[in-house]
XYZ file of C-alpha atoms in Angstrom:
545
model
C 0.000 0.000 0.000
C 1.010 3.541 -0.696
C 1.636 5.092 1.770
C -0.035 8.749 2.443
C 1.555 11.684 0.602
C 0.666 14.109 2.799
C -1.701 15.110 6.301
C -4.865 15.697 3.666
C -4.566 12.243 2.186
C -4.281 10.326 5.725
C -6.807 12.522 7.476
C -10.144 11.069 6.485
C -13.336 13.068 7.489
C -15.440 12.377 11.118
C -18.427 12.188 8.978
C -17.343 9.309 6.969
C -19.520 5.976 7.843
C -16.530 3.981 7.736
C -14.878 6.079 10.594
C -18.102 6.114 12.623
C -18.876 2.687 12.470
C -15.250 1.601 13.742
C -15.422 3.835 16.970
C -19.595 3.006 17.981
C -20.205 1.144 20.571
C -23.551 0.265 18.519
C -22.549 -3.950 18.384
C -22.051 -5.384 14.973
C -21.779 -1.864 12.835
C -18.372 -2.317 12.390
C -18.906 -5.699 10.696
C -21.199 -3.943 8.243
C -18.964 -0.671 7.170
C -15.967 -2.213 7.545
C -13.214 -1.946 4.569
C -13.022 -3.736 1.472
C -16.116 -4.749 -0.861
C -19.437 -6.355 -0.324
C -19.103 -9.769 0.848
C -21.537 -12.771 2.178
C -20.307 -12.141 5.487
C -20.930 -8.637 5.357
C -24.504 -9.418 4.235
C -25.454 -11.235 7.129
C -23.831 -9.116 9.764
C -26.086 -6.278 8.116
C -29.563 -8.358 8.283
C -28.414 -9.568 11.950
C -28.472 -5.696 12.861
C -31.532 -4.795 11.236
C -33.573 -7.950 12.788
C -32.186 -6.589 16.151
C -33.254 -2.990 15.036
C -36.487 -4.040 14.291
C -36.824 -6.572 17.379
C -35.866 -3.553 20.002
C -38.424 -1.101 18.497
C -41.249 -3.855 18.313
C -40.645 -4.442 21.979
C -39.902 -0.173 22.572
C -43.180 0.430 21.083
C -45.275 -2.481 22.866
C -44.142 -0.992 26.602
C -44.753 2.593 25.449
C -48.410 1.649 24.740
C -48.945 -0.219 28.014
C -47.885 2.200 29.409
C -50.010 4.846 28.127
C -52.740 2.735 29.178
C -52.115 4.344 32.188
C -52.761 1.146 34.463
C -52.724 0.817 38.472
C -52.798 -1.528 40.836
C -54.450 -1.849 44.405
C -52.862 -2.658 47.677
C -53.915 -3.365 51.399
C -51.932 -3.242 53.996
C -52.474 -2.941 57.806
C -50.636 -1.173 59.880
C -50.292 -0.301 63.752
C -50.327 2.979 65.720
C -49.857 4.275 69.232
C -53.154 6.545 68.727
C -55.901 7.013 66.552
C -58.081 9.829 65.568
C -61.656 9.443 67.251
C -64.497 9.601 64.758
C -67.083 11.960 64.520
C -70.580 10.909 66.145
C -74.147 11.803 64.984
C -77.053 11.295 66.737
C -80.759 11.905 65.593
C -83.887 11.275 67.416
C -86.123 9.019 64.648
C -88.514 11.791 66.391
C -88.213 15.495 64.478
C -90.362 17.189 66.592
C -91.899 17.151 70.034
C -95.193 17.185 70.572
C -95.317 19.505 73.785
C -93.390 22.203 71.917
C -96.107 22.385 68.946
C -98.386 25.444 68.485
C -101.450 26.051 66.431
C -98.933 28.202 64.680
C -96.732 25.281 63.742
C -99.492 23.396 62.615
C -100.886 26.245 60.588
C -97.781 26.607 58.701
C -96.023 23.499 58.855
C -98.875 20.877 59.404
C -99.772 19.877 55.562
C -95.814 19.131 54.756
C -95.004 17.568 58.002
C -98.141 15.231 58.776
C -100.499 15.850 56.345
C -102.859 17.988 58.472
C -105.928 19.494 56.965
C -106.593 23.285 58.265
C -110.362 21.590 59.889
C -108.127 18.941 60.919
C -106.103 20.919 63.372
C -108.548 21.159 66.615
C -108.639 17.286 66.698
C -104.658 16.837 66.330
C -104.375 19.473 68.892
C -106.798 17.616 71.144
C -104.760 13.670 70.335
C -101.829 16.203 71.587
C -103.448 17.061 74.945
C -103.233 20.676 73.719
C -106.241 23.143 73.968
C -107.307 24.121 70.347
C -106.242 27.555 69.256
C -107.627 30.531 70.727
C -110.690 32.576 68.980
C -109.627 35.010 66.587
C -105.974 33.149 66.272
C -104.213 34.674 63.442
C -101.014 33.149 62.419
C -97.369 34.457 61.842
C -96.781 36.410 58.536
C -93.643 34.369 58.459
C -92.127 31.077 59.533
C -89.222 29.975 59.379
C -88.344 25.790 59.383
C -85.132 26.025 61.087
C -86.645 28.013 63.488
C -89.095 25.244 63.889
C -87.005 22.276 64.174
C -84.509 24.156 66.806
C -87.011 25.151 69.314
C -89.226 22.181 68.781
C -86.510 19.088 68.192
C -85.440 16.878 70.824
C -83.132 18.730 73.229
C -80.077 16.841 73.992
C -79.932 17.988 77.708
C -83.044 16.284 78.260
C -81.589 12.957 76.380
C -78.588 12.561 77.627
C -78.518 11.003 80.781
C -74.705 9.888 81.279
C -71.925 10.289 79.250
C -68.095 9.110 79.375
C -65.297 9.541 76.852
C -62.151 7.156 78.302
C -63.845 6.936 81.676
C -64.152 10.540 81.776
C -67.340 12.464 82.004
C -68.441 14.464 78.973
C -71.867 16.156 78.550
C -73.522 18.304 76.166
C -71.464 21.093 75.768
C -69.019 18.156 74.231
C -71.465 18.121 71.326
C -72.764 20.108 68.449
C -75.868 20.860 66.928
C -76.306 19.742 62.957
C -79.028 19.705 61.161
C -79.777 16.622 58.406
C -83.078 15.772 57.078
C -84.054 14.330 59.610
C -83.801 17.753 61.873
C -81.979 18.733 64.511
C -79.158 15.967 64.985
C -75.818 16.303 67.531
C -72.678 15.854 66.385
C -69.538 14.388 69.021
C -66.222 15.224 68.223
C -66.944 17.534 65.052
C -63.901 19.668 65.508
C -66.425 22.982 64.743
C -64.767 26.029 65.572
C -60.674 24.977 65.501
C -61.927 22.573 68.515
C -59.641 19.760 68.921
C -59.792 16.157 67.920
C -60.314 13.956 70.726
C -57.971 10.428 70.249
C -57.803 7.415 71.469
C -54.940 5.677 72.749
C -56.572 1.748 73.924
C -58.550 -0.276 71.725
C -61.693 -2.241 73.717
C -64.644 -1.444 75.348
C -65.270 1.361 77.712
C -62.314 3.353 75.864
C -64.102 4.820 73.486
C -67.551 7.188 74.014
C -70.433 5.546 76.138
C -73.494 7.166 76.501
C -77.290 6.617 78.299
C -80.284 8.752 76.689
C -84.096 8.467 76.918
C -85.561 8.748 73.656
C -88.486 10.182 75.243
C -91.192 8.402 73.601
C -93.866 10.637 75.691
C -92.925 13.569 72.904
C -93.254 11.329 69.167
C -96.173 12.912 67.671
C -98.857 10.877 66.787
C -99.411 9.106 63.583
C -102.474 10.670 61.612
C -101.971 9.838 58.501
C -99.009 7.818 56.879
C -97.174 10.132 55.074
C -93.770 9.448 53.314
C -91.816 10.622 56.124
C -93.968 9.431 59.335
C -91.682 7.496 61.217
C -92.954 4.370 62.764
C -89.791 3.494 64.604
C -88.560 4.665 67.926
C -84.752 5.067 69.293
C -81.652 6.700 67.560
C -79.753 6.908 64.401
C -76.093 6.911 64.745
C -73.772 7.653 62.172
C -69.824 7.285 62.530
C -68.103 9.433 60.036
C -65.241 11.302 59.362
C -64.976 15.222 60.481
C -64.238 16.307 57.155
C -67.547 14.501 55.785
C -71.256 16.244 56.010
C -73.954 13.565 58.061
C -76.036 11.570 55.898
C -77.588 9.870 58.279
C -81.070 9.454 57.031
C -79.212 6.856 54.448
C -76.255 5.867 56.050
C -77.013 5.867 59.597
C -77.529 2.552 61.696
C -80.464 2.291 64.476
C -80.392 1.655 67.865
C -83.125 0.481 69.905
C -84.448 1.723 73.499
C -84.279 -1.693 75.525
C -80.529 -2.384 74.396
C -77.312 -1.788 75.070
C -75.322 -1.784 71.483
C -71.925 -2.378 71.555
C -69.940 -0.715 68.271
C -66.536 -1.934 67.559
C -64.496 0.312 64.530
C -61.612 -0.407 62.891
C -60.332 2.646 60.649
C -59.821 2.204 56.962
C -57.771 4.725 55.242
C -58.211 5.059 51.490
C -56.000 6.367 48.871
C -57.312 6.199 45.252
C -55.267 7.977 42.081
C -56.724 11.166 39.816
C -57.042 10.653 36.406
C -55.337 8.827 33.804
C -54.634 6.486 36.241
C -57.900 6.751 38.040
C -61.227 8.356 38.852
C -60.854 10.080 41.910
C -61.266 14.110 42.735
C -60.071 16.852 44.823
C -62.335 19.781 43.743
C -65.341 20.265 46.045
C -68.375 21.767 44.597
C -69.998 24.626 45.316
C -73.682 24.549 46.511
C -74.372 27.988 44.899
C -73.080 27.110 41.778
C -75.793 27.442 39.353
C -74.938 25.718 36.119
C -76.898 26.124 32.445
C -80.029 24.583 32.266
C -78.654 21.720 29.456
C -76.222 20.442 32.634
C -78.079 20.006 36.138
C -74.847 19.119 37.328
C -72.414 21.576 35.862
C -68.529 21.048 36.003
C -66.816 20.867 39.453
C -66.099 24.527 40.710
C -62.957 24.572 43.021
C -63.799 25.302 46.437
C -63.191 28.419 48.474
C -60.963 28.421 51.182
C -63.465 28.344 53.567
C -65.059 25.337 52.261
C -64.171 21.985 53.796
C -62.159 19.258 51.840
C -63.730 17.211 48.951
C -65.595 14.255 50.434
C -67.643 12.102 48.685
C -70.764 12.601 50.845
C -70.115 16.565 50.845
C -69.850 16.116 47.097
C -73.883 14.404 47.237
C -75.308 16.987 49.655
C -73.554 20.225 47.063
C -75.128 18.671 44.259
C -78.654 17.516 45.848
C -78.431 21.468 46.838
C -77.821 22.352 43.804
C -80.655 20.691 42.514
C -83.216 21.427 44.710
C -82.300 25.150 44.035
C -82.791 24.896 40.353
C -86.072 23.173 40.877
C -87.571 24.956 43.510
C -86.020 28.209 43.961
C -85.096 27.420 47.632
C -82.815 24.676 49.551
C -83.627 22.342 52.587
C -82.607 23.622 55.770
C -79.899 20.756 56.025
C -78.373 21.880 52.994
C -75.669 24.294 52.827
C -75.493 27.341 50.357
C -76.720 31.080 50.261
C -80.059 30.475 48.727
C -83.216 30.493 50.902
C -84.947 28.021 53.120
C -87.794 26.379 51.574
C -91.407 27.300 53.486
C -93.412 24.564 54.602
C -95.188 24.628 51.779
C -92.227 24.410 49.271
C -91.035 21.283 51.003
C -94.319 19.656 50.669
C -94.949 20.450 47.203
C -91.218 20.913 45.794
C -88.156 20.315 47.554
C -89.536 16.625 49.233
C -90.699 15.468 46.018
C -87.512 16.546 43.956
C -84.963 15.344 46.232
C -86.977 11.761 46.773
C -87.223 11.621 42.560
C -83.725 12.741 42.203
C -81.713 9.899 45.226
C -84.220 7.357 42.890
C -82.747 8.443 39.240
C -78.926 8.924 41.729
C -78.748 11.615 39.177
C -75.090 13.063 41.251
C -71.934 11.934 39.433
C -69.475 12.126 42.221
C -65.761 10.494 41.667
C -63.965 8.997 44.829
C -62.129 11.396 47.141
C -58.342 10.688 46.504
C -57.841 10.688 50.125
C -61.245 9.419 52.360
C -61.279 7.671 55.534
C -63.907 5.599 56.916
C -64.953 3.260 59.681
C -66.049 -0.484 59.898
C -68.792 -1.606 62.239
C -69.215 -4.316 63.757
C -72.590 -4.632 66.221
C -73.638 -6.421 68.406
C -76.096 -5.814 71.585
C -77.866 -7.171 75.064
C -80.733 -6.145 76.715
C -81.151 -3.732 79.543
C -81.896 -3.205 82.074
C -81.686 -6.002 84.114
C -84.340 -7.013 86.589
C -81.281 -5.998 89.361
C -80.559 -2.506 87.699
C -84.295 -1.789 86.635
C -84.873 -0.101 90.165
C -82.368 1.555 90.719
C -82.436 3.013 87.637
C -86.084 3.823 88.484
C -84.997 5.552 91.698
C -81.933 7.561 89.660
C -83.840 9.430 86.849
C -87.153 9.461 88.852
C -88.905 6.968 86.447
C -90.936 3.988 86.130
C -89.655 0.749 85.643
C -91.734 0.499 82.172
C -90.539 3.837 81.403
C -86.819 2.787 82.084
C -87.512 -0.581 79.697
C -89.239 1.407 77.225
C -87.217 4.894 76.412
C -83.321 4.144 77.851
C -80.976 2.706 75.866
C -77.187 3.063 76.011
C -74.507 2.955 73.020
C -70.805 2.360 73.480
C -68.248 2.794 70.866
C -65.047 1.823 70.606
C -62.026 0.813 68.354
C -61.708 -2.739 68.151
C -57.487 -2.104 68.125
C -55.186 0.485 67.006
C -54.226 -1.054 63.765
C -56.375 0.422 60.812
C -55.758 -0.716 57.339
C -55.049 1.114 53.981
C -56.540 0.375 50.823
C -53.983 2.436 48.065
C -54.231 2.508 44.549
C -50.274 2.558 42.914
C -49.205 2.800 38.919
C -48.406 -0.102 38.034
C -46.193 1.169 35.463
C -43.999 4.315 36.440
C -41.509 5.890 34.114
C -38.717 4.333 35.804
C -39.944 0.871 34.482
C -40.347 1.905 31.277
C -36.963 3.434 31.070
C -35.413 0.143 32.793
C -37.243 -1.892 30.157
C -36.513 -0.036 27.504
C -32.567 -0.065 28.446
C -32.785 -3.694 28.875
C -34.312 -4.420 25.267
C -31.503 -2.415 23.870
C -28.946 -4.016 25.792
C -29.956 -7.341 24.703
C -30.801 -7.074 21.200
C -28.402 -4.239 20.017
C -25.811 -3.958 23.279
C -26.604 0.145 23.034
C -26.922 2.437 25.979
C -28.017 6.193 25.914
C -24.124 7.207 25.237
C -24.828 4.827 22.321
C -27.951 7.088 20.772
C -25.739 10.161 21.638
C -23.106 8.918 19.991
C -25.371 8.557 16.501
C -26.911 11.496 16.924
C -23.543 13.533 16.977
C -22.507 11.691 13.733
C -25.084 12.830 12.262
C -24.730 16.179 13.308
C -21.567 16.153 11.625
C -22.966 14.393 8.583
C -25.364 17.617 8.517
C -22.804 20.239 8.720
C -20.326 18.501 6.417
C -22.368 17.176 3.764
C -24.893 19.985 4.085
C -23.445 23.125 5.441
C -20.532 21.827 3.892
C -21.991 22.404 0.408
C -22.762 25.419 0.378
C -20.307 27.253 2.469
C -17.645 26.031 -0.670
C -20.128 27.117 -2.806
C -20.311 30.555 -1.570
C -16.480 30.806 -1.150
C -16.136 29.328 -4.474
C -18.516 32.345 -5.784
C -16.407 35.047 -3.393
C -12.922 33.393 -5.080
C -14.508 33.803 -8.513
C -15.728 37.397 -8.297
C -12.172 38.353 -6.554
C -10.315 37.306 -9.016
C -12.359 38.849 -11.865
C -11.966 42.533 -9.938
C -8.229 42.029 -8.978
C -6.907 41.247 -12.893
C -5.372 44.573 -14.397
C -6.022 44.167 -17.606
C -10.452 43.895 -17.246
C -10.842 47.245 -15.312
C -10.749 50.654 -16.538
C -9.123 52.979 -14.138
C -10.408 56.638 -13.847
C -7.028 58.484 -14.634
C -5.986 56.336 -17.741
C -7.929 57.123 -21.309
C -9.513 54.480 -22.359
C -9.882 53.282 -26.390
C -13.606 53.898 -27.307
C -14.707 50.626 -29.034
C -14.769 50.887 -32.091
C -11.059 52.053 -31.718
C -9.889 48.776 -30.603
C -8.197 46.657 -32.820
C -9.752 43.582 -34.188
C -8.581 40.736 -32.750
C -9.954 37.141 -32.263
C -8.967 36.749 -28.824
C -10.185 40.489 -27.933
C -13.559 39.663 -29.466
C -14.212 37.027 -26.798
C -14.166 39.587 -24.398
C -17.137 41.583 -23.428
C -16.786 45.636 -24.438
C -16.747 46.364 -20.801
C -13.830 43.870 -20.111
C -11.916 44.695 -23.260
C -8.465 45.617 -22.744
C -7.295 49.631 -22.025
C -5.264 51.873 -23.911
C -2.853 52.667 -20.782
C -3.144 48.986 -19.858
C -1.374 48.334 -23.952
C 2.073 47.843 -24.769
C 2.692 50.957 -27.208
C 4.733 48.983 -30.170
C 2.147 46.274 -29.618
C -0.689 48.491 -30.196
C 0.802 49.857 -33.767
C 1.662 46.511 -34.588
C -1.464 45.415 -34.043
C -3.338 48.143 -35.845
C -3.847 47.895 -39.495
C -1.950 51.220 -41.582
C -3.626 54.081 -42.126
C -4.298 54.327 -45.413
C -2.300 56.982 -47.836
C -4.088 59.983 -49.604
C -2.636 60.937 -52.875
C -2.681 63.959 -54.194
């Protein structure tokens, strides 16, 4: 071989394949673009490269779609704690209203919707009451309000509550706070209302938890005149354990309890953690009660709460949109139901806002997603009778009651957490970006032994390919045009200077190699060899005289 003349001839350019292809770490290019000719071996090693191409893109492109199909996966766990948030506690009377606190006023206003009391009908309820009818000349309110109603005529929980202990310490009413639900005025333990602190628990069993002793008070259920949709025919409590951060729904969720029993509650706490979308369904944006939507969407899009608002919940998420509804339809909302839009009359909730919300829990027209973050309690019940034929005087003698009375209106609820584990229920990916990266780098290690210095690596031959092959061309071409030009305006024999006198054209000679020459370019008289120039003219021509 010959060797290299010079450093032009041995210096070969970066952006030659051949060069490339001996330095990548890409496995088996160097077999392909290797020197000499095309050969069978060549061949082979080129098809072996391409069927691993092909094989590590097949596989790249199969775990790119799985994993934008966005899949997860769900877990449970339990785990154990030193103390545990107590739950909130909601209690309701299955009694709205008390009979003794009635007037003819009530009844005027709030009789049809509440138990389907004809105005000639009154006297006689009043009378079934033990109440004297109403006076001559009565002449009711211009106004009435229904909250009004249900506050001064609901169950009082200092009357109720005969004993209460949180731990084995005594608690009372002022440890609870007033709610109203559907079903009226309802009293809420451990609500955390006004920055209050959580109460927690720190021992699992019975008698750590709350215990309470109330009299339903069976003397004040109204009487049942006519069965209406909402007479109640049951007597004792609803309870409903629930998260602070969720509204009461007790007149659905809610679990009875029976005068005549004591029911024993025991909780465990489930903590649930769902993913938003793609990977899931779940929400964070609470929606506002006062929202009002178009008329082609009864729902409306989500509205992102105020600051004052409370977190997303799934139950607050039912009550904003039943509010919402009820609204649209009636012009009013149910005094349970939160919002700035006014409390339906008596007579809107019998002929409106009962009817709507009833139609609209059928149809479960609300579209609510899963919290992301929710907690809720499991129940297990279980209950013996009281009291006892030892403890039925005394208890006679203690609350200045009858035996019967005792057997017929006390009852006494203890709840507790079964243990301080709780368990978590936690929706993961199952496909993060880290396992698609991992797989991906595995593929190309096994089919084309590449690594991301590897795809660097092609991509900054190819940036030299770009600006040697393509830059390349027409930077020369430009110089090439720059060289051409210069060398046309540097010669002294094409330019005219200004100070010389310069042959007119048709005093040039004639000459075959000056005719190739444009006139502009053609060759100057101060620019001319002298004896040259009368050589090369032709002689003048004599005159003879």
């Amino acid at each position: 071989m010959k060797p290299p003349s010079g450093p032009e001839e041995a210096r070969q350019p970066a952006s030659d394949i051949r060069v490339f292809a001996s330095s990548c770490t890409l496995h088996g290019l160097g077999h392909v673009f290797g020197p000499g000719g095309l050969t069978l071996r060549r061949g082979l090693w080129a098809a072996a490269v391409l069927l691993s191409v092909a094989a590590f893109l097949y596989q790249v492109a199969g775990r790119v779609s799985y994993y934008r199909e966005f899949h997860h996966q769900t877990t449970m766990d339990e785990r154990e704690s030193h103390e545990l948030t107590f739950p909130a506690i909601t209690l309701c009377n299955l009694n709205p209203l008390r009979r003794s606190h009635l007037t003819p006023n009530d009844l005027h206003w709030a009789g049809p919707a509440l138990l389907g009391l004809d105005p000639p009908e009154h006297a006689a309820f009043l009378r079934a009451l033990g109440r004297p009818p109403a006076p001559p000349g009565f002449m009711p309110s211009p106004t009435f309000d229904m909250t009004q109603l249900y506050t001064r005529a609901g169950h009082s929980l200092d009357d109720m509550l005969l004993d209460c202990r949180y731990r084995g310490q005594l608690c009372g009413p002022e440890n609870f706070t007033a709610v109203f639900t559907r079903m009226g005025q309802c009293y809420m333990f451990n609500s955390g209302a006004n920055g209050a602190e959580l109460l927690t628990i720190t021992k699992g069993g019975a008698g750590n938890g709350l215990e309470i002793m109330m009299d339903v008070q069976q003397e004040e259920y109204l009487p049942v005149w006519k069965d209406t949709g909402n007479t109640p025919f049951e007597v004792g409590i609803r309870v409903q354990i629930h998260n602070q951060e969720e509204p009461p729904i007790i007149d659905q969720l809610g679990f009875g309890v029976a005068p005549g029993y004591q029911t024993f509650v025991s909780c465990q706490k489930q903590q649930l953690s769902f993913l938003p979308p793609p990977w899931g369904d779940c929400s964070s944006v609470s929606l506002d009660p006062d929202f009002d939507p178009e008329p082609s969407d009864p729902l409306g899009p989500p509205s992102p709460s105020s600051s004052s608002s409370p977190p997303y919940s799934l139950m607050g998420c039912r009550l904003a949109c039943e509010t919402r509804y009820v609204a649209r339809k009636c012009g009013c909302r149910m005094m349970h139901m939160p919002g700035s839009a006014p409390v339906c009359s008596p007579q809107q909730y019998k002929d409106c806002a009962n009817p709507t919300l009833d139609a609209m829990l059928r149809k479960d027209v609300c579209a609510c997603p899963n919290p992301c973050a929710s907690t809720r309690y499991a129940k297990e019940l279980s209950m013996v009778q009281i009291p006892s034929r030892a403890a039925a005087r005394y208890l006679a003698r203690k609350f200045n009651h009858s035996e019967a009375y005792i057997r017929e209106n006390v009852l006494v609820l203890d709840i507790f957490f079964e243990a301080l584990n709780y368990e978590t229920v936690e929706q993961k990916k199952a496909y993060e970006v880290s396992e698609l990266l991992g797989d991906i780098g595995g593929q190309m290690g096994l089919f084309i032994g590449a690594s991301l210095l590897t795809i660097l690596e092609i991509l900054d031959y190819l940036s030299e390919v770009f600006l040697d092959r393509v830059l390349g061309y027409f930077w020369n071409r430009r110089r090439s045009q720059r060289h051409s030009s210069t060398n046309l305006a540097s010669h002294p024999s094409v330019c005219c200077h200004q100070d010389s006198l310069c042959l007119p054209p048709h005093l040039l000679p004639c000459h075959t190699a000056l005719d190739l020459l444009p006139v502009s370019s053609r060759p100057c008289l101060d620019t001319l060899d002298m004896p040259s120039l009368h050589m090369a003219l032709p002689p003048s021509p004599q005159i003879k005289f």
